[in-house]
Amino acid sequence: MANSTVYIAAATNRYSQAAAISNNSLAAFGSSKLIALWDISNEIDRGINETLPGHEGLVTCVRFFSDTAFLSADDCGTLIFWRKLESQWNLTAKIQAHEKAVSSLCTLDDLLVTGSSDASVKIWRIESGTDGIDNFVCTQTIPLGGRYPLALALTYLPGSKALILAISGTDSKIHIWTRSENLFVHVSVLAGHEDWVKTLDFQDPISQGQTLVLASGSQDATIRLWNVEPWSRPTSTSQKDRPDSLNDELLDAFEASLGDVGEAEGGRQISLKRHIVTVKDDQGSSQQFSITFDALLIGHEAGVTSVAWKPPSVDSEPILLSTSTDSSVILWSQSTVVAPTKEGSTSIWINRQRFGDIGGQRLGGFVGGGWAQHGEEALAWGWTGSWRRWKCNTSTTIAHAEVWLEAGAISGHNGPVKGLDWSPTGAYLLSAGLDQTTRVHAVIPGSRTEDSEWHELSRPQIHGYDLIDVAFIDTLRFVSIADEKVARIFEAPRNFVNLIEELGVSKFTESEHQRPLAANVPPLGLSNKAVENAQASTSMLETRERRPFEGELASTTLWPEIEKIFGHGYEARPVSPNKRFLATACKATTLEHAVVRVYDTTKYQPVGQPLSGHSLTVTRIAFSPDGNFVLSVSRDRSWRLFRARESGGFIPIAADKSHGRIIWDCAWASEGDVFATASRDKTVKIWEQQQANKWIAVYTIKTSSPATAVAFAPGGTHHRRRLAIGLETGEIFVYSALTTSTAPWHLDTTIPSRLAHIDHIHRLAWQPTNSGAPTRLASCSEDGTLKISNIPMTIE
C-alpha cells in the first residue's frame, strides 16, 4: 500500500484574487507558496485534497482557465500554468511574467491578462505544446504610468468579436480598453468611485439583446454597476433632439457641480455621462457601444474586497455576491420595483441576503469570495485564511422565502506551524503556529472507515504573541509557549468534552465532565478565563451535534487558562512534558540562561535546580518514556543527558558534541534504550547506552539536506522500530531497524515535497494507537501547512 495524505490544514493567502472556483466546484487557492485544492462538490467533506508545489513566492492570484486547467501567479512575478493530465495536476508552463509581484489576473479563451506592481499590464496567449508542455506568448504590454493595477476583467462586447478590458487601480477610476484587431487601445475612463477600485467582474449576456454589466467594488464601501450595450446615433437633426457637444459640455459641468456638492456634504458623485466606444466589426465597419452608470449599491460599512456574479442560467435572475472588510457577505439582486426614467425604466438593486458577523471589522473581515455548485453555494475566505460557506435551500425559488444555511468549510494556520502534539490516546491532535493560535484537529468517525472526516474542532488559545510550541500534559490539559517569558497551562472546558463525545471522537468519565462550561478573554486581557453557566452566552450554552464552523471556532471554543509558569529571563522556546514533569527552556546566548527548568505537573513548582551545561539556546527537550532521563539539544551543537535522583531533581550524566552544526531535534525510542538527534550537518545519529554513564553513536543516517525533525514510532511490530526524519527542504524519510543494537537502519519510504512539505519541517509526531504499529504521522512546517500522512508498515 502506498503512502497517502489523510488530512491537510492550510489557510488562504490574504489576497482577494488568491482563490478561484471552477465550474465543477473545485477550489484552488494560494496557501503561502503552495496551491491547495479543495473539492467542494464531494459529499464526504474531506477538506483539502492536495497541495501543489511550484512557486517560490507567496501566491497572489489564481484563475481557472477551464475545468482541467488553471493559472497562478506570485509576489515574485512568476506565472504558472497547471493542467490536469491523467487525473493528476501537473505544472506545464512557468515564466517570469513581471519584475515585481503580480497583483491581478484574468482569462478569456486562450488569452490571459496579468497586472503587476511594476505598473504594467501584459496580454498573453497560451499555446498548447506537445508532451504536456505549454507556452506563454506575450502579445502586448500596457504601461500604466505609475499606477498599480488592482483588478482586471476581460470579455467580449455584446454581439461582437471585439474584446473589452477593464483595468482598475490606485487612481479610483476604471480604464476601458478595447481590441478589435491586434492590440488593445484605451477608449474611455469611468469615474465615480472615491477610493481605490479593488475588484471588477463582467456579467455576460445570456441571450440576445441582454446587456453586458460590469460590477466594480471599491474601498469607498460602494459597488457600482455599469451597462455596456450597442448604441447607434439618433438620425434626427432637429436642434431640439440633437445630442450635440454643447449638451455633453453642459452635462459635464452639471456632474462636476454635483461632485462639489457631494464632497461638501459627504454625498457620493453620480455620473450620468454616456461613454461611447467605437470598435470595428468582422467586416471592417465601425460599431459603437455605450457604457453608462446604472446603479450604486450601498450596504457595506467598509471597503469592498471582491464581487462575483452568480453563474448564469436561462431561468435565473442576475445575483451579485460581494465581500467586505466589515465581515459581511451580501447577495444583491434586482427589485421587482421599477424606477421610470426618461429613456425607459431601470431596476433597483437590493440587499437580498447578508451573511457573516455582526459587529464590524472583526479580525480583518472577508478578503474574497465566490460561487460553487452552480450558484447554490456562496463562499468567502477571511483575513485569518479560513473559509465560510453557505448553502441555499433549493426547495423554493421565491426570493423572500429563500433559506441559506451555513455549512462546514476549511481552515488552517495562517503562517508557519511551529509545534504539534497528539493527545495521549491519539484521539486528537494539537497544533500551534505563528498566527498566534492553537488548534485541535480530530477525525469524526463515519459509518465506514473511508467516510471518516478530519476537521478542526477547537481553537483553545487565540493569543497576543506568536506561539512557538505546544504539548499535552494529559488528555485534557496542555502547555503552550509563545514569544514571551511565560509558559501557559490550559484545561479543556465542558463544552469541548461534550463535543468530542457527541461526535464520537472519544469518551470521557463522569468526573472529567465536572469542569467549567467554556472560556472567554476579558477586555484588555490576554488570559482565557473560565465561564460558568450563569455567565455563558447563548452560543456557549448550545449543545452541538456537528463540528463548529469558523465563526464559532474563533469565538466560542477557547479553553480556560489555569496556570502560568515563570522562571526564564528570555522568551521561552521548547517545552516537553511527561506525566510527572514539565521542562522548558528559553532563548540564550550565555551559560546562565541556556538552562532547562523542570516543574511538576500538579502544583507547577520547580523541581530541583535548573539543568545547566549548554551555552546557547536549547532547541529541543525530550523525556525518556519512563521519565527517568531528560535529553536536551542545543544551538551549541551538543546534547546533554540528565538522570532523575531519588531525592528529587536531575543530575547530568552524559554529553556529546560530535555534530558539526546546530542540533534541531531529538527523540527517544519507545523502549527507552536509544535516542536520535537531528542536525543541520545533514546527519541523524542513533545513540545507545554502552556503560553506566556513556552513550555512543551506534549508527549515523546521512541526509541530502539538513535534518530538522525526528520522531520514533511508539511501539513496534515484528521486532522493528521506525524513525521518521524531516528535512529543511520539506521531504520526510522513514527508516526502520530491528530492535537489536547492532542492526543497521534501512530506508522504508520517502514522502516527497508534493505529498509532504516544501519548507523547513518543525515537528513530526506519530499517532499513538492501542494496538499494532502506528501508521499515521503528523507533520508541520514553515510552509504553513499541517499534514497527517498514512504510512503503512513495510515488512521485509
Short mmCIF file of N, CA and C in Angstrom, two decimals, residues 314-367:
data_model
loop_
_atom_site.label_atom_id
_atom_site.label_comp_id
_atom_site.label_asym_id
_atom_site.label_seq_id
_atom_site.Cartn_x
_atom_site.Cartn_y
_atom_site.Cartn_z
N VAL A 314 -30.47 30.17 -17.74
CA VAL A 314 -31.53 30.82 -18.53
C VAL A 314 -32.68 31.30 -17.66
N ASP A 315 -33.03 30.53 -16.62
CA ASP A 315 -34.23 30.84 -15.84
C ASP A 315 -33.93 31.56 -14.54
N SER A 316 -32.70 32.03 -14.34
CA SER A 316 -32.37 32.69 -13.08
C SER A 316 -32.11 34.18 -13.30
N GLU A 317 -32.40 34.97 -12.29
CA GLU A 317 -32.13 36.40 -12.34
C GLU A 317 -30.68 36.65 -11.96
N PRO A 318 -30.13 37.79 -12.38
CA PRO A 318 -28.74 38.08 -12.03
C PRO A 318 -28.61 38.37 -10.53
N ILE A 319 -27.62 37.74 -9.90
CA ILE A 319 -27.33 37.95 -8.49
C ILE A 319 -25.84 38.22 -8.36
N LEU A 320 -25.51 39.24 -7.57
CA LEU A 320 -24.12 39.63 -7.37
C LEU A 320 -23.72 39.35 -5.92
N LEU A 321 -22.59 38.68 -5.74
CA LEU A 321 -22.03 38.44 -4.41
C LEU A 321 -20.92 39.44 -4.16
N SER A 322 -20.90 40.01 -2.97
CA SER A 322 -19.84 40.93 -2.60
C SER A 322 -19.34 40.62 -1.20
N THR A 323 -18.04 40.82 -0.98
CA THR A 323 -17.44 40.63 0.34
C THR A 323 -16.77 41.93 0.76
N SER A 324 -16.60 42.08 2.06
CA SER A 324 -16.07 43.33 2.57
C SER A 324 -15.26 43.10 3.83
N THR A 325 -14.43 44.08 4.16
CA THR A 325 -13.67 44.03 5.40
C THR A 325 -14.55 44.30 6.61
N ASP A 326 -15.84 44.58 6.41
CA ASP A 326 -16.75 44.72 7.55
C ASP A 326 -17.29 43.37 8.03
N SER A 327 -16.68 42.28 7.56
CA SER A 327 -17.04 40.90 7.95
C SER A 327 -18.42 40.49 7.45
N SER A 328 -18.82 41.00 6.32
CA SER A 328 -20.12 40.63 5.77
C SER A 328 -19.99 40.18 4.32
N VAL A 329 -20.91 39.30 3.94
CA VAL A 329 -21.09 38.88 2.55
C VAL A 329 -22.52 39.25 2.18
N ILE A 330 -22.70 39.95 1.07
CA ILE A 330 -24.03 40.38 0.65
C ILE A 330 -24.33 39.82 -0.73
N LEU A 331 -25.55 39.30 -0.89
CA LEU A 331 -26.06 38.91 -2.20
C LEU A 331 -27.03 39.99 -2.66
N TRP A 332 -26.75 40.57 -3.83
CA TRP A 332 -27.57 41.64 -4.37
C TRP A 332 -28.38 41.11 -5.55
N SER A 333 -29.63 41.59 -5.67
CA SER A 333 -30.45 41.24 -6.83
C SER A 333 -31.36 42.41 -7.17
N GLN A 334 -31.96 42.35 -8.35
CA GLN A 334 -32.85 43.43 -8.79
C GLN A 334 -34.20 43.34 -8.09
N SER A 335 -34.69 44.48 -7.67
CA SER A 335 -36.00 44.53 -7.04
C SER A 335 -37.09 44.44 -8.10
N THR A 336 -38.27 44.00 -7.67
CA THR A 336 -39.41 43.97 -8.60
C THR A 336 -39.96 45.36 -8.84
N VAL A 337 -39.53 46.33 -8.02
CA VAL A 337 -39.95 47.72 -8.20
C VAL A 337 -39.17 48.30 -9.37
N VAL A 338 -39.83 48.95 -10.27
CA VAL A 338 -39.20 49.52 -11.46
C VAL A 338 -39.19 51.03 -11.32
N ALA A 339 -38.03 51.63 -11.55
CA ALA A 339 -37.91 53.08 -11.49
C ALA A 339 -37.97 53.64 -12.90
N PRO A 340 -39.01 54.45 -13.23
CA PRO A 340 -39.11 55.00 -14.57
C PRO A 340 -38.09 56.11 -14.80
N THR A 341 -37.53 56.14 -16.01
CA THR A 341 -36.62 57.21 -16.40
C THR A 341 -37.05 57.73 -17.76
N LYS A 342 -36.41 58.80 -18.21
CA LYS A 342 -36.75 59.40 -19.49
C LYS A 342 -36.54 58.44 -20.65
N GLU A 343 -35.51 57.58 -20.54
CA GLU A 343 -35.17 56.69 -21.64
C GLU A 343 -35.78 55.31 -21.48
N GLY A 344 -36.64 55.11 -20.50
CA GLY A 344 -37.27 53.81 -20.32
C GLY A 344 -37.42 53.53 -18.85
N SER A 345 -36.94 52.38 -18.41
CA SER A 345 -37.02 52.02 -16.99
C SER A 345 -35.77 51.28 -16.59
N THR A 346 -35.44 51.36 -15.31
CA THR A 346 -34.27 50.66 -14.77
C THR A 346 -34.64 50.02 -13.45
N SER A 347 -33.98 48.92 -13.12
CA SER A 347 -34.30 48.21 -11.90
C SER A 347 -33.51 48.78 -10.73
N ILE A 348 -34.07 48.60 -9.56
CA ILE A 348 -33.39 48.98 -8.33
C ILE A 348 -32.79 47.73 -7.71
N TRP A 349 -31.53 47.82 -7.31
CA TRP A 349 -30.84 46.67 -6.73
C TRP A 349 -30.97 46.71 -5.21
N ILE A 350 -31.26 45.56 -4.62
CA ILE A 350 -31.49 45.48 -3.17
C ILE A 350 -30.60 44.41 -2.54
N ASN A 351 -30.45 44.53 -1.24
CA ASN A 351 -29.72 43.55 -0.44
C ASN A 351 -30.61 42.32 -0.27
N ARG A 352 -30.27 41.24 -0.97
CA ARG A 352 -31.12 40.04 -0.98
C ARG A 352 -30.86 39.14 0.23
N GLN A 353 -29.58 38.92 0.54
CA GLN A 353 -29.16 38.13 1.69
C GLN A 353 -27.90 38.74 2.26
N ARG A 354 -27.71 38.57 3.56
CA ARG A 354 -26.50 39.07 4.20
C ARG A 354 -25.98 37.99 5.16
N PHE A 355 -24.70 37.64 4.99
CA PHE A 355 -24.07 36.63 5.84
C PHE A 355 -22.89 37.26 6.57
N GLY A 356 -22.33 36.49 7.47
CA GLY A 356 -21.11 36.93 8.14
C GLY A 356 -21.34 37.25 9.60
N ASP A 357 -20.59 38.19 10.11
CA ASP A 357 -20.62 38.53 11.53
C ASP A 357 -21.14 39.94 11.74
N ILE A 358 -21.86 40.11 12.82
CA ILE A 358 -22.33 41.43 13.22
C ILE A 358 -21.29 42.05 14.14
N GLY A 359 -21.04 43.32 13.93
CA GLY A 359 -20.09 43.98 14.83
C GLY A 359 -18.89 44.55 14.11
N GLY A 360 -18.95 44.68 12.80
CA GLY A 360 -17.90 45.39 12.09
C GLY A 360 -16.69 44.56 11.74
N GLN A 361 -15.54 45.21 11.70
CA GLN A 361 -14.34 44.62 11.10
C GLN A 361 -13.60 43.72 12.08
N ARG A 362 -14.22 42.60 12.44
CA ARG A 362 -13.59 41.66 13.36
C ARG A 362 -12.56 40.81 12.61
N LEU A 363 -11.36 40.85 13.10
CA LEU A 363 -10.28 40.04 12.52
C LEU A 363 -10.06 40.31 11.04
N GLY A 364 -10.31 41.53 10.61
CA GLY A 364 -9.99 41.90 9.24
C GLY A 364 -11.06 41.65 8.21
N GLY A 365 -12.18 41.02 8.61
CA GLY A 365 -13.28 40.81 7.68
C GLY A 365 -12.95 39.77 6.62
N PHE A 366 -13.69 39.86 5.49
CA PHE A 366 -13.51 38.91 4.39
C PHE A 366 -12.59 39.50 3.33
N VAL A 367 -11.74 38.64 2.79
CA VAL A 367 -10.77 39.05 1.77
C VAL A 367 -11.30 38.81 0.37
#
